[in-house]
mmCIF file of C-alpha atoms and ligand atoms in Angstrom:
data_model
loop_
_atom_site.group_PDB
_atom_site.id
_atom_site.type_symbol
_atom_site.label_atom_id
_atom_site.label_comp_id
_atom_site.label_asym_id
_atom_site.label_seq_id
_atom_site.Cartn_x
_atom_site.Cartn_y
_atom_site.Cartn_z
ATOM 1 C CA MET A 1 -7.509 19.414 -11.717
ATOM 2 C CA PHE A 2 -5.196 22.344 -12.482
ATOM 3 C CA ASP A 3 -2.753 21.977 -15.350
ATOM 4 C CA HIS A 4 0.949 21.236 -15.422
ATOM 5 C CA ALA A 5 1.834 24.918 -15.830
ATOM 6 C CA HIS A 6 -0.029 25.831 -12.646
ATOM 7 C CA TYR A 7 1.862 23.224 -10.606
ATOM 8 C CA ALA A 8 5.134 24.324 -12.238
ATOM 9 C CA ARG A 9 4.448 27.909 -11.093
ATOM 10 C CA LEU A 10 3.954 26.569 -7.564
ATOM 11 C CA GLY A 11 7.227 24.621 -7.711
ATOM 12 C CA LEU A 12 5.248 21.360 -7.579
ATOM 13 C CA GLU A 13 5.908 20.232 -11.133
ATOM 14 C CA LYS A 14 7.619 16.960 -10.158
ATOM 15 C CA THR A 15 5.072 16.252 -7.429
ATOM 16 C CA TYR A 16 2.255 16.723 -9.938
ATOM 17 C CA GLU A 17 3.968 14.402 -12.414
ATOM 18 C CA ARG A 18 4.478 11.744 -9.759
ATOM 19 C CA VAL A 19 0.854 11.918 -8.622
ATOM 20 C CA LEU A 20 -0.408 11.582 -12.176
ATOM 21 C CA ALA A 21 1.955 8.678 -12.878
ATOM 22 C CA GLY A 22 0.967 7.021 -9.586
ATOM 23 C CA THR A 23 4.578 6.862 -8.398
ATOM 24 C CA ARG A 24 5.711 7.310 -4.828
ATOM 25 C CA LEU A 25 6.109 10.822 -3.424
ATOM 26 C CA THR A 26 9.271 11.723 -1.534
ATOM 27 C CA PRO A 27 9.401 13.317 1.938
ATOM 28 C CA GLU A 28 10.451 16.533 0.135
ATOM 29 C CA ASP A 29 7.222 16.379 -1.891
ATOM 30 C CA GLY A 30 5.357 16.126 1.406
ATOM 31 C CA GLU A 31 7.089 19.187 2.820
ATOM 32 C CA ALA A 32 6.507 21.142 -0.412
ATOM 33 C CA LEU A 33 2.796 20.295 -0.249
ATOM 34 C CA PHE A 34 2.666 21.664 3.302
ATOM 35 C CA ALA A 35 4.415 24.849 2.164
ATOM 36 C CA CYS A 36 2.285 25.384 -0.953
ATOM 37 C CA PRO A 37 0.215 28.589 -0.742
ATOM 38 C CA ASP A 38 -2.524 27.190 -3.005
ATOM 39 C CA ILE A 39 -4.649 24.861 -0.856
ATOM 40 C CA HIS A 40 -6.887 24.043 -3.837
ATOM 41 C CA ALA A 41 -3.921 22.778 -5.838
ATOM 42 C CA VAL A 42 -2.970 20.442 -2.957
ATOM 43 C CA GLY A 43 -6.556 19.288 -2.464
ATOM 44 C CA ALA A 44 -7.037 18.601 -6.174
ATOM 45 C CA LEU A 45 -4.026 16.261 -6.214
ATOM 46 C CA ALA A 46 -5.332 14.418 -3.160
ATOM 47 C CA PHE A 47 -8.816 14.121 -4.623
ATOM 48 C CA HIS A 48 -7.274 12.699 -7.775
ATOM 49 C CA ALA A 49 -5.420 10.053 -5.715
ATOM 50 C CA ARG A 50 -8.560 9.266 -3.712
ATOM 51 C CA ALA A 51 -10.701 8.970 -6.847
ATOM 52 C CA ARG A 52 -8.166 6.664 -8.471
ATOM 53 C CA LEU A 53 -8.422 4.310 -5.476
ATOM 54 C CA HIS A 54 -12.107 4.575 -4.637
ATOM 55 C CA GLY A 55 -13.967 6.516 -7.317
ATOM 56 C CA ASP A 56 -16.761 8.357 -5.525
ATOM 57 C CA LYS A 57 -17.269 5.582 -2.955
ATOM 58 C CA THR A 58 -17.283 6.889 0.609
ATOM 59 C CA TYR A 59 -17.330 4.446 3.490
ATOM 60 C CA PHE A 60 -19.115 4.482 6.827
ATOM 61 C CA VAL A 61 -19.825 1.854 9.492
ATOM 62 C CA ARG A 62 -22.623 1.142 11.960
ATOM 63 C CA ASN A 63 -20.392 0.936 15.010
ATOM 64 C CA ARG A 64 -20.351 1.389 18.727
ATOM 65 C CA HIS A 65 -17.459 2.732 20.780
ATOM 66 C CA ILE A 66 -17.114 1.277 24.268
ATOM 67 C CA ASN A 67 -14.646 2.897 26.683
ATOM 68 C CA TYR A 68 -14.198 0.311 29.437
ATOM 69 C CA SER A 69 -12.392 2.706 31.773
ATOM 70 C CA ASN A 70 -10.654 6.063 31.915
ATOM 71 C CA VAL A 71 -8.121 4.901 34.519
ATOM 72 C CA CYS A 72 -4.719 4.787 32.846
ATOM 73 C CA VAL A 73 -1.155 4.411 34.102
ATOM 74 C CA ASN A 74 0.143 6.742 31.403
ATOM 75 C CA ASN A 75 -0.204 10.464 31.730
ATOM 76 C CA CYS A 76 -0.265 11.756 28.162
ATOM 77 C CA ARG A 77 -0.317 15.518 28.298
ATOM 78 C CA PHE A 78 -2.878 15.906 25.510
ATOM 79 C CA CYS A 79 -5.385 13.572 27.150
ATOM 80 C CA ALA A 80 -8.411 15.005 28.964
ATOM 81 C CA PHE A 81 -9.992 11.586 29.416
ATOM 82 C CA ARG A 82 -7.595 9.746 31.750
ATOM 83 C CA ARG A 83 -7.914 9.611 35.514
ATOM 84 C CA ASP A 84 -6.067 7.961 38.376
ATOM 85 C CA THR A 85 -7.860 5.330 40.448
ATOM 86 C CA GLY A 86 -10.020 7.116 43.005
ATOM 87 C CA ASP A 87 -10.082 10.473 41.187
ATOM 88 C CA ASP A 88 -13.367 12.290 40.729
ATOM 89 C CA GLY A 89 -14.895 11.052 37.513
ATOM 90 C CA ALA A 90 -12.801 7.872 37.339
ATOM 91 C CA PHE A 91 -14.884 4.941 36.067
ATOM 92 C CA THR A 92 -14.469 1.297 35.138
ATOM 93 C CA LEU A 93 -17.282 -0.652 33.501
ATOM 94 C CA SER A 94 -18.178 -4.162 34.559
ATOM 95 C CA ARG A 95 -18.247 -6.993 32.034
ATOM 96 C CA GLU A 96 -22.054 -6.829 32.175
ATOM 97 C CA ASP A 97 -22.014 -3.064 31.417
ATOM 98 C CA ILE A 98 -19.798 -3.658 28.392
ATOM 99 C CA VAL A 99 -21.986 -6.430 27.022
ATOM 100 C CA ALA A 100 -25.114 -4.338 27.656
ATOM 101 C CA ARG A 101 -23.662 -1.513 25.546
ATOM 102 C CA ALA A 102 -22.959 -3.880 22.675
ATOM 103 C CA LEU A 103 -26.522 -5.198 22.880
ATOM 104 C CA ASP A 104 -28.062 -1.728 22.905
ATOM 105 C CA ASP A 105 -28.395 -1.623 19.116
ATOM 106 C CA GLY A 106 -32.123 -1.381 18.483
ATOM 107 C CA GLY A 107 -32.097 -4.965 17.238
ATOM 108 C CA HIS A 108 -29.662 -4.236 14.383
ATOM 109 C CA PRO A 109 -26.257 -5.528 15.482
ATOM 110 C CA PHE A 110 -23.329 -3.177 15.026
ATOM 111 C CA ALA A 111 -20.890 -4.222 12.309
ATOM 112 C CA GLU A 112 -17.987 -3.039 14.469
ATOM 113 C CA ILE A 113 -17.483 -2.940 18.231
ATOM 114 C CA HIS A 114 -14.588 -0.632 19.108
ATOM 115 C CA VAL A 115 -13.225 -1.157 22.628
ATOM 116 C CA VAL A 116 -10.568 1.167 24.083
ATOM 117 C CA GLY A 117 -9.807 2.795 27.397
ATOM 118 C CA GLY A 118 -6.109 3.049 28.148
ATOM 119 C CA CYS A 119 -3.589 1.064 30.174
ATOM 120 C CA HIS A 120 -5.508 0.112 33.297
ATOM 121 C CA PRO A 121 -3.372 -0.710 36.343
ATOM 122 C CA ASP A 122 -5.523 -3.626 37.581
ATOM 123 C CA LEU A 123 -7.659 -5.112 34.804
ATOM 124 C CA SER A 124 -5.927 -8.247 33.569
ATOM 125 C CA LEU A 125 -5.596 -9.663 30.094
ATOM 126 C CA ALA A 126 -7.627 -12.692 31.276
ATOM 127 C CA TRP A 127 -10.475 -10.351 32.279
ATOM 128 C CA PHE A 128 -10.504 -8.825 28.792
ATOM 129 C CA GLU A 129 -10.367 -12.265 27.167
ATOM 130 C CA GLU A 130 -13.576 -13.094 29.023
ATOM 131 C CA VAL A 131 -15.136 -9.796 27.960
ATOM 132 C CA PHE A 132 -14.318 -10.394 24.303
ATOM 133 C CA ARG A 133 -15.607 -13.976 24.411
ATOM 134 C CA ALA A 134 -18.828 -12.695 25.991
ATOM 135 C CA LEU A 135 -19.155 -10.047 23.255
ATOM 136 C CA LYS A 136 -18.592 -12.658 20.552
ATOM 137 C CA ASP A 137 -21.205 -14.917 22.183
ATOM 138 C CA VAL A 138 -23.899 -12.275 21.990
ATOM 139 C CA ARG A 139 -22.826 -10.625 18.740
ATOM 140 C CA PRO A 140 -20.955 -13.287 16.731
ATOM 141 C CA ARG A 141 -21.026 -11.345 13.473
ATOM 142 C CA ALA A 142 -19.723 -8.044 14.796
ATOM 143 C CA ILE A 143 -16.031 -7.425 14.180
ATOM 144 C CA LEU A 144 -14.193 -6.736 17.425
ATOM 145 C CA LYS A 145 -11.671 -3.942 17.174
ATOM 146 C CA ALA A 146 -9.882 -3.350 20.450
ATOM 147 C CA PHE A 147 -6.934 -1.610 22.099
ATOM 148 C CA THR A 148 -4.072 0.327 20.620
ATOM 149 C CA VAL A 149 -0.598 -1.156 20.430
ATOM 150 C CA ALA A 150 0.186 0.772 23.639
ATOM 151 C CA GLU A 151 -2.192 -1.493 25.578
ATOM 152 C CA ILE A 152 -0.602 -4.553 23.964
ATOM 153 C CA HIS A 153 2.746 -3.409 25.336
ATOM 154 C CA HIS A 154 1.149 -2.760 28.751
ATOM 155 C CA PHE A 155 -0.298 -6.310 28.929
ATOM 156 C CA ALA A 156 3.044 -7.801 27.910
ATOM 157 C CA ARG A 157 4.634 -6.102 30.913
ATOM 158 C CA GLN A 158 1.800 -7.103 33.227
ATOM 159 C CA GLU A 159 2.014 -10.740 32.096
ATOM 160 C CA ALA A 160 5.818 -10.765 31.776
ATOM 161 C CA CYS A 161 5.543 -12.130 28.253
ATOM 162 C CA GLY A 162 6.181 -10.877 24.721
ATOM 163 C CA THR A 163 3.790 -8.617 22.824
ATOM 164 C CA GLU A 164 3.217 -11.304 20.204
ATOM 165 C CA ALA A 165 1.951 -13.693 22.897
ATOM 166 C CA VAL A 166 -0.553 -11.029 24.018
ATOM 167 C CA LEU A 167 -1.734 -10.557 20.442
ATOM 168 C CA ARG A 168 -2.211 -14.310 20.001
ATOM 169 C CA ARG A 169 -4.364 -14.514 23.127
ATOM 170 C CA LEU A 170 -6.509 -11.587 21.994
ATOM 171 C CA LYS A 171 -6.894 -13.062 18.547
ATOM 172 C CA ASN A 172 -8.033 -16.353 20.089
ATOM 173 C CA ALA A 173 -10.553 -14.436 22.177
ATOM 174 C CA GLY A 174 -12.109 -12.940 19.034
ATOM 175 C CA VAL A 175 -10.284 -9.637 18.472
ATOM 176 C CA ALA A 176 -9.822 -9.197 14.714
ATOM 177 C CA MET A 177 -8.266 -5.793 14.663
ATOM 178 C CA LEU A 178 -6.406 -3.159 16.697
ATOM 179 C CA THR A 179 -7.501 0.470 16.707
ATOM 180 C CA GLY A 180 -5.210 3.127 15.283
ATOM 181 C CA GLY A 181 -4.691 5.323 18.360
ATOM 182 C CA GLY A 182 -1.506 5.764 20.334
ATOM 183 C CA ALA A 183 0.753 6.759 17.432
ATOM 184 C CA GLU A 184 0.652 10.487 18.288
ATOM 185 C CA ILE A 185 3.872 11.835 16.689
ATOM 186 C CA PHE A 186 6.853 9.532 16.309
ATOM 187 C CA ASN A 187 9.601 12.185 16.605
ATOM 188 C CA PRO A 188 11.143 11.194 19.984
ATOM 189 C CA GLU A 189 11.713 14.825 20.982
ATOM 190 C CA VAL A 190 8.028 15.714 20.545
ATOM 191 C CA ARG A 191 6.925 12.401 22.030
ATOM 192 C CA ARG A 192 8.971 13.088 25.160
ATOM 193 C CA ARG A 193 7.056 16.351 25.620
ATOM 194 C CA ILE A 194 3.548 15.131 24.880
ATOM 195 C CA CYS A 195 3.467 11.524 26.104
ATOM 196 C CA PRO A 196 6.662 10.715 28.010
ATOM 197 C CA GLU A 197 5.449 7.389 29.450
ATOM 198 C CA LYS A 198 4.055 6.015 26.215
ATOM 199 C CA ILE A 199 5.815 3.403 24.062
ATOM 200 C CA SER A 200 8.218 4.743 21.447
ATOM 201 C CA GLY A 201 7.351 5.167 17.794
ATOM 202 C CA ASP A 202 9.615 2.214 16.974
ATOM 203 C CA ASP A 203 7.676 0.012 19.399
ATOM 204 C CA TYR A 204 4.382 1.234 17.931
ATOM 205 C CA LEU A 205 5.484 0.144 14.477
ATOM 206 C CA ARG A 206 7.031 -3.119 15.666
ATOM 207 C CA ILE A 207 3.909 -4.251 17.538
ATOM 208 C CA ALA A 208 1.632 -3.245 14.630
ATOM 209 C CA GLY A 209 3.888 -5.361 12.387
ATOM 210 C CA GLU A 210 3.556 -8.313 14.773
ATOM 211 C CA ALA A 211 -0.228 -8.025 14.685
ATOM 212 C CA HIS A 212 -0.168 -7.962 10.889
ATOM 213 C CA GLY A 213 2.100 -11.021 10.878
ATOM 214 C CA LEU A 214 -0.542 -12.893 12.886
ATOM 215 C CA GLY A 215 -3.242 -11.954 10.389
ATOM 216 C CA MET A 216 -4.758 -9.214 12.535
ATOM 217 C CA ALA A 217 -5.491 -5.903 10.843
ATOM 218 C CA SER A 218 -4.925 -2.511 12.427
ATOM 219 C CA ASN A 219 -5.504 1.145 11.780
ATOM 220 C CA CYS A 220 -2.902 3.825 12.346
ATOM 221 C CA SER A 221 -3.063 7.490 13.231
ATOM 222 C CA MET A 222 -1.283 10.778 13.846
ATOM 223 C CA LEU A 223 -2.159 13.370 16.487
ATOM 224 C CA PHE A 224 -1.507 16.730 14.853
ATOM 225 C CA GLY A 225 -1.978 20.430 15.458
ATOM 226 C CA HIS A 226 -0.008 20.860 18.707
ATOM 227 C CA ILE A 227 3.778 21.373 19.008
ATOM 228 C CA GLU A 228 4.890 19.257 16.056
ATOM 229 C CA SER A 229 6.302 20.713 12.822
ATOM 230 C CA HIS A 230 5.206 19.930 9.282
ATOM 231 C CA LYS A 231 8.430 17.982 8.916
ATOM 232 C CA ASP A 232 7.461 15.865 11.941
ATOM 233 C CA ARG A 233 4.158 15.083 10.241
ATOM 234 C CA VAL A 234 5.878 14.125 6.985
ATOM 235 C CA MET A 235 8.395 11.882 8.773
ATOM 236 C CA HIS A 236 5.584 10.273 10.764
ATOM 237 C CA LEU A 237 3.636 9.500 7.592
ATOM 238 C CA CYS A 238 6.747 8.123 5.874
ATOM 239 C CA ALA A 239 7.451 5.840 8.863
ATOM 240 C CA LEU A 240 3.913 4.424 8.617
ATOM 241 C CA ARG A 241 4.386 3.939 4.874
ATOM 242 C CA GLU A 242 7.647 2.080 5.458
ATOM 243 C CA GLN A 243 6.031 -0.214 8.018
ATOM 244 C CA GLN A 244 3.150 -0.874 5.645
ATOM 245 C CA ASP A 245 5.636 -1.916 2.950
ATOM 246 C CA LYS A 246 6.934 -4.532 5.395
ATOM 247 C CA SER A 247 3.783 -5.839 7.063
ATOM 248 C CA GLY A 248 0.837 -4.647 4.986
ATOM 249 C CA GLY A 249 -1.925 -4.786 7.628
ATOM 250 C CA PHE A 250 -2.880 -1.128 8.064
ATOM 251 C CA LYS A 251 -6.400 -0.660 6.754
ATOM 252 C CA CYS A 252 -6.910 2.991 7.419
ATOM 253 C CA PHE A 253 -5.032 6.095 8.528
ATOM 254 C CA ILE A 254 -6.746 8.472 10.959
ATOM 255 C CA PRO A 255 -5.465 12.036 11.211
ATOM 256 C CA LEU A 256 -6.517 13.057 14.739
ATOM 257 C CA ALA A 257 -6.888 16.822 15.067
ATOM 258 C CA PHE A 258 -5.701 17.904 18.526
ATOM 259 C CA GLN A 259 -8.613 19.020 20.749
ATOM 260 C CA PRO A 260 -7.327 21.849 22.890
ATOM 261 C CA ARG A 261 -9.506 21.791 26.033
ATOM 262 C CA HIS A 262 -9.057 20.473 29.568
ATOM 263 C CA ASN A 263 -5.615 19.020 29.038
ATOM 264 C CA GLU A 264 -2.122 19.992 30.110
ATOM 265 C CA LEU A 265 -0.722 20.389 26.620
ATOM 266 C CA ALA A 266 -3.520 22.786 25.712
ATOM 267 C CA ARG A 267 -2.778 24.878 28.804
ATOM 268 C CA GLU A 268 0.902 24.982 27.910
ATOM 269 C CA LEU A 269 0.110 26.102 24.375
ATOM 270 C CA GLU A 270 -2.276 28.782 25.605
ATOM 271 C CA ASN A 271 0.276 30.127 28.033
ATOM 272 C CA GLU A 272 3.122 30.096 25.582
ATOM 273 C CA SER A 273 3.630 33.663 24.505
ATOM 274 C CA ALA A 274 6.055 32.935 21.709
ATOM 275 C CA ARG A 275 4.020 30.758 19.434
ATOM 276 C CA ALA A 276 5.824 31.969 16.352
ATOM 277 C CA GLY A 277 6.837 29.071 14.160
ATOM 278 C CA LEU A 278 4.029 26.804 15.345
ATOM 279 C CA GLN A 279 1.083 26.072 13.116
ATOM 280 C CA THR A 280 -2.206 27.563 14.145
ATOM 281 C CA ASP A 281 -5.075 25.149 14.263
ATOM 282 C CA THR A 282 -7.184 26.117 11.278
ATOM 283 C CA GLY A 283 -9.686 24.125 9.279
ATOM 284 C CA LEU A 284 -7.423 24.542 6.276
ATOM 285 C CA ASP A 285 -4.476 23.029 8.116
ATOM 286 C CA ARG A 286 -6.660 20.010 8.886
ATOM 287 C CA LEU A 287 -7.700 19.668 5.250
ATOM 288 C CA ARG A 288 -4.147 20.063 4.022
ATOM 289 C CA THR A 289 -2.890 17.412 6.474
ATOM 290 C CA ILE A 290 -5.523 14.970 5.230
ATOM 291 C CA ALA A 291 -4.543 15.722 1.632
ATOM 292 C CA VAL A 292 -0.821 15.219 2.262
ATOM 293 C CA ALA A 293 -1.575 11.972 4.082
ATOM 294 C CA ARG A 294 -3.569 10.658 1.098
ATOM 295 C CA LEU A 295 -0.728 11.571 -1.234
ATOM 296 C CA LEU A 296 2.143 10.135 0.842
ATOM 297 C CA LEU A 297 0.375 6.994 2.077
ATOM 298 C CA ASP A 298 0.151 5.313 -1.315
ATOM 299 C CA ASN A 299 0.050 1.852 0.299
ATOM 300 C CA ILE A 300 -2.632 2.448 2.956
ATOM 301 C CA PRO A 301 -6.004 2.035 1.315
ATOM 302 C CA HIS A 302 -8.230 4.305 3.412
ATOM 303 C CA ILE A 303 -8.041 7.762 4.979
ATOM 304 C CA LYS A 304 -10.571 8.528 7.682
ATOM 305 C CA ALA A 305 -12.277 11.876 8.142
ATOM 306 C CA TYR A 306 -13.058 11.246 11.821
ATOM 307 C CA TRP A 307 -16.019 13.521 12.298
ATOM 308 C CA VAL A 308 -15.719 13.510 16.106
ATOM 309 C CA MET A 309 -12.354 15.311 16.105
ATOM 310 C CA LEU A 310 -12.715 17.223 12.817
ATOM 311 C CA GLY A 311 -16.290 18.368 13.299
ATOM 312 C CA VAL A 312 -19.011 17.232 10.930
ATOM 313 C CA LYS A 313 -18.595 20.046 8.419
ATOM 314 C CA THR A 314 -14.817 19.806 8.121
ATOM 315 C CA ALA A 315 -15.178 16.023 7.808
ATOM 316 C CA GLN A 316 -17.468 16.559 4.814
ATOM 317 C CA ALA A 317 -14.972 18.939 3.218
ATOM 318 C CA ALA A 318 -12.210 16.383 3.902
ATOM 319 C CA LEU A 319 -13.973 13.943 1.568
ATOM 320 C CA HIS A 320 -12.888 16.304 -1.222
ATOM 321 C CA PHE A 321 -9.345 16.529 0.171
ATOM 322 C CA GLY A 322 -8.391 12.863 0.008
ATOM 323 C CA ALA A 323 -10.461 11.137 2.706
ATOM 324 C CA ASP A 324 -12.781 8.291 1.697
ATOM 325 C CA ASP A 325 -14.201 7.207 5.078
ATOM 326 C CA LEU A 326 -16.314 8.927 7.737
ATOM 327 C CA ASP A 327 -16.014 6.277 10.480
ATOM 328 C CA GLY A 328 -19.449 5.622 11.914
ATOM 329 C CA THR A 329 -22.375 6.004 14.229
ATOM 330 C CA ILE A 330 -20.045 5.818 17.328
ATOM 331 C CA MET A 331 -23.014 6.127 19.801
ATOM 332 C CA GLU A 332 -20.900 7.279 22.738
ATOM 333 C CA GLU A 333 -17.544 9.069 22.632
ATOM 334 C CA HIS A 334 -15.491 10.446 25.504
ATOM 335 C CA ILE A 335 -11.851 10.914 24.461
ATOM 336 C CA GLY A 336 -12.470 13.754 22.004
ATOM 337 C CA HIS A 337 -15.459 15.253 23.770
ATOM 338 C CA MET A 338 -13.694 15.573 27.117
ATOM 339 C CA ALA A 339 -10.945 17.484 25.290
ATOM 340 C CA GLY A 340 -13.387 19.935 23.706
ATOM 341 C CA ALA A 341 -14.779 18.230 20.592
ATOM 342 C CA ASP A 342 -18.127 19.857 19.920
ATOM 343 C CA ALA A 343 -19.527 17.330 17.425
ATOM 344 C CA ALA A 344 -22.546 15.223 18.429
ATOM 345 C CA GLN A 345 -22.062 12.013 20.455
ATOM 346 C CA ALA A 346 -23.634 9.913 17.730
ATOM 347 C CA LEU A 347 -24.795 10.111 14.131
ATOM 348 C CA THR A 348 -27.449 7.867 12.679
ATOM 349 C CA ARG A 349 -26.850 5.810 9.619
ATOM 350 C CA ARG A 350 -29.198 8.094 7.741
ATOM 351 C CA GLU A 351 -27.245 11.206 8.785
ATOM 352 C CA LEU A 352 -23.996 9.627 7.617
ATOM 353 C CA GLU A 353 -25.493 8.676 4.269
ATOM 354 C CA ASP A 354 -26.986 12.130 3.832
ATOM 355 C CA MET A 355 -23.654 13.758 4.690
ATOM 356 C CA ILE A 356 -21.957 11.698 1.994
ATOM 357 C CA ARG A 357 -24.639 12.230 -0.643
ATOM 358 C CA GLY A 358 -24.623 15.942 0.209
ATOM 359 C CA CYS A 359 -20.994 15.985 -0.960
ATOM 360 C CA GLY A 360 -21.920 14.410 -4.300
ATOM 361 C CA LEU A 361 -20.391 11.057 -3.261
ATOM 362 C CA THR A 362 -21.766 7.533 -2.905
ATOM 363 C CA PRO A 363 -22.157 5.990 0.569
ATOM 364 C CA VAL A 364 -20.896 2.444 1.145
ATOM 365 C CA ASN A 365 -21.898 0.680 4.351
ATOM 366 C CA ARG A 366 -18.875 -1.326 5.498
ATOM 367 C CA ASP A 367 -17.625 -3.505 8.337
ATOM 368 C CA ALA A 368 -14.523 -2.756 10.467
ATOM 369 C CA LEU A 369 -12.258 -4.349 7.844
ATOM 370 C CA PHE A 370 -13.752 -2.209 5.064
ATOM 371 C CA ASN A 371 -15.681 -5.050 3.466
ATOM 372 C CA PRO A 372 -18.824 -3.554 1.883
ATOM 373 C CA LEU A 373 -21.973 -4.956 3.488
ATOM 374 C CA PRO A 374 -24.969 -6.189 1.546
ATOM 375 C CA LYS A 375 -28.076 -4.008 1.521
ATOM 376 C CA GLU A 376 -30.400 -4.881 4.388
ATOM 377 C CA ASN A 377 -34.121 -4.433 4.662
ATOM 378 C CA PHE A 378 -35.479 -0.890 4.635
ATOM 379 C CA GLN A 379 -35.964 -0.629 8.380
ATOM 380 C CA GLU A 380 -32.368 -1.529 9.142
ATOM 381 C CA ALA A 381 -31.143 0.678 6.318
ATOM 382 C CA ARG A 382 -32.466 3.739 8.158
ATOM 383 C CA ALA A 383 -31.436 2.763 11.698
HETATM 384 O O1 V47 B 401 -5.020 7.323 21.081
HETATM 385 C C1 V47 B 401 -6.328 11.763 22.809
HETATM 386 C C2 V47 B 401 -6.126 10.667 20.523
HETATM 387 C C3 V47 B 401 -6.893 8.564 20.214
HETATM 388 C C4 V47 B 401 -6.740 13.789 22.201
HETATM 389 O O2 V47 B 401 -8.915 2.900 14.810
HETATM 390 C C5 V47 B 401 -6.690 12.976 21.069
HETATM 391 O O3 V47 B 401 -10.714 3.305 13.671
HETATM 392 C C6 V47 B 401 -7.141 14.772 19.738
HETATM 393 O O4 V47 B 401 -7.514 6.309 18.150
HETATM 394 N N1 V47 B 401 -7.185 15.605 20.801
HETATM 395 C C7 V47 B 401 -8.120 7.713 20.404
HETATM 396 N N2 V47 B 401 -6.888 13.457 19.836
HETATM 397 C C8 V47 B 401 -9.027 7.767 19.183
HETATM 398 C C9 V47 B 401 -8.622 6.781 18.156
HETATM 399 C C10 V47 B 401 -9.578 6.341 17.118
HETATM 400 C C11 V47 B 401 -10.733 7.033 16.936
HETATM 401 C C12 V47 B 401 -11.615 6.606 15.949
HETATM 402 C C13 V47 B 401 -11.352 5.500 15.186
HETATM 403 C C14 V47 B 401 -10.181 4.801 15.399
HETATM 404 C C15 V47 B 401 -9.904 3.587 14.585
HETATM 405 C C16 V47 B 401 -9.272 5.215 16.370
HETATM 406 O O5 V47 B 401 -7.273 9.903 20.320
HETATM 407 C C17 V47 B 401 -5.804 8.451 21.231
HETATM 408 C C18 V47 B 401 -5.034 9.719 20.982
HETATM 409 O O6 V47 B 401 -4.160 9.528 19.895
HETATM 410 N N3 V47 B 401 -6.399 11.749 21.479
HETATM 411 N N4 V47 B 401 -6.537 13.019 23.276
HETATM 412 C C19 V47 B 401 -6.979 15.172 22.042
HETATM 413 N N5 V47 B 401 -6.977 16.034 23.080
#
């Protein structure tokens, strides 16, 4: 790392001291890190924080994403995936299709099954309970991670009950964890412009807290690189940190880099002539955001370099800017790809391990809850 004098020259003397002492950074530290002209100095602090937590361990998971439908009652302006019922390209999988996808694992069960697909107008909570029980029947050891808190809110409305009651039913049906999506940016002004129908940031945090209170884990996220300011990002991260102080169940933070194709928000940004004052979407901005997240989120253990949205190469670089997780094999991804992500649809376990070793780090095969998994036989180890 650079020395004290270097950080003092950058005006980051106190931030440097706090990182070295392992004490909490302030929102002002976060903003100063965004403003710092020396990206290496920011990255070095984040790598220090990441190494203190995880050494050179870098996590990945053999997982499968299953998108049950793209029909959604919300109309988030950044989303290229959603459709209305009856639109061209609208789809809804049957229970049998969903189970078949979970079984399509070459005989080596996925450690995580990740099920998302938006707030469907007709599919009921009871239907999903049956789906999850069927998945648990065929793959009892896989950890089921499903829905964002936005869907929990949607089911509560549909069922005219509280969100905690929905969470209890899902937990009883075998769901161990919620996915991190749906957080976007908490600033209500930005939220109104990018996802006007979606639950508020306060509701996002409240429902995540309820899940944690019931012993369910969840991830959390931030959609960045569109119309939000650096201050919005810092405030968003601090709100997640505050919630984590209260409820403690966030396992991992996922910085989701905005994919600017085939969605309304992207068209608006393209057409906007006066873009002065907005950040441009550069690889360095992505790396810096990951670094600031690692430094501010002192109570969230893991930071994900989600290779689908970052691209494989930037995800590798992110492992040296504070991230310690690459997510997983995925197998089939639509949300990012429909919005322009140009990464592959799937990576093999071997590719993930090679990516990590290629960065001089040590791969750790994990489950959805970040428990390291024992070494399997050679054949499975390469699948
Ligand atoms: O909720 C939608 C975001 C999320 C775009 O929990 C977009 O482990 C960028 O949450 N550009 C879904 N992002 C993905 C997600 C996720 C992915 C991997 C792992 C986990 C986890 C969660 O993607 C949505 C939304 O926030 N999104 N459109 C877009 N154009």
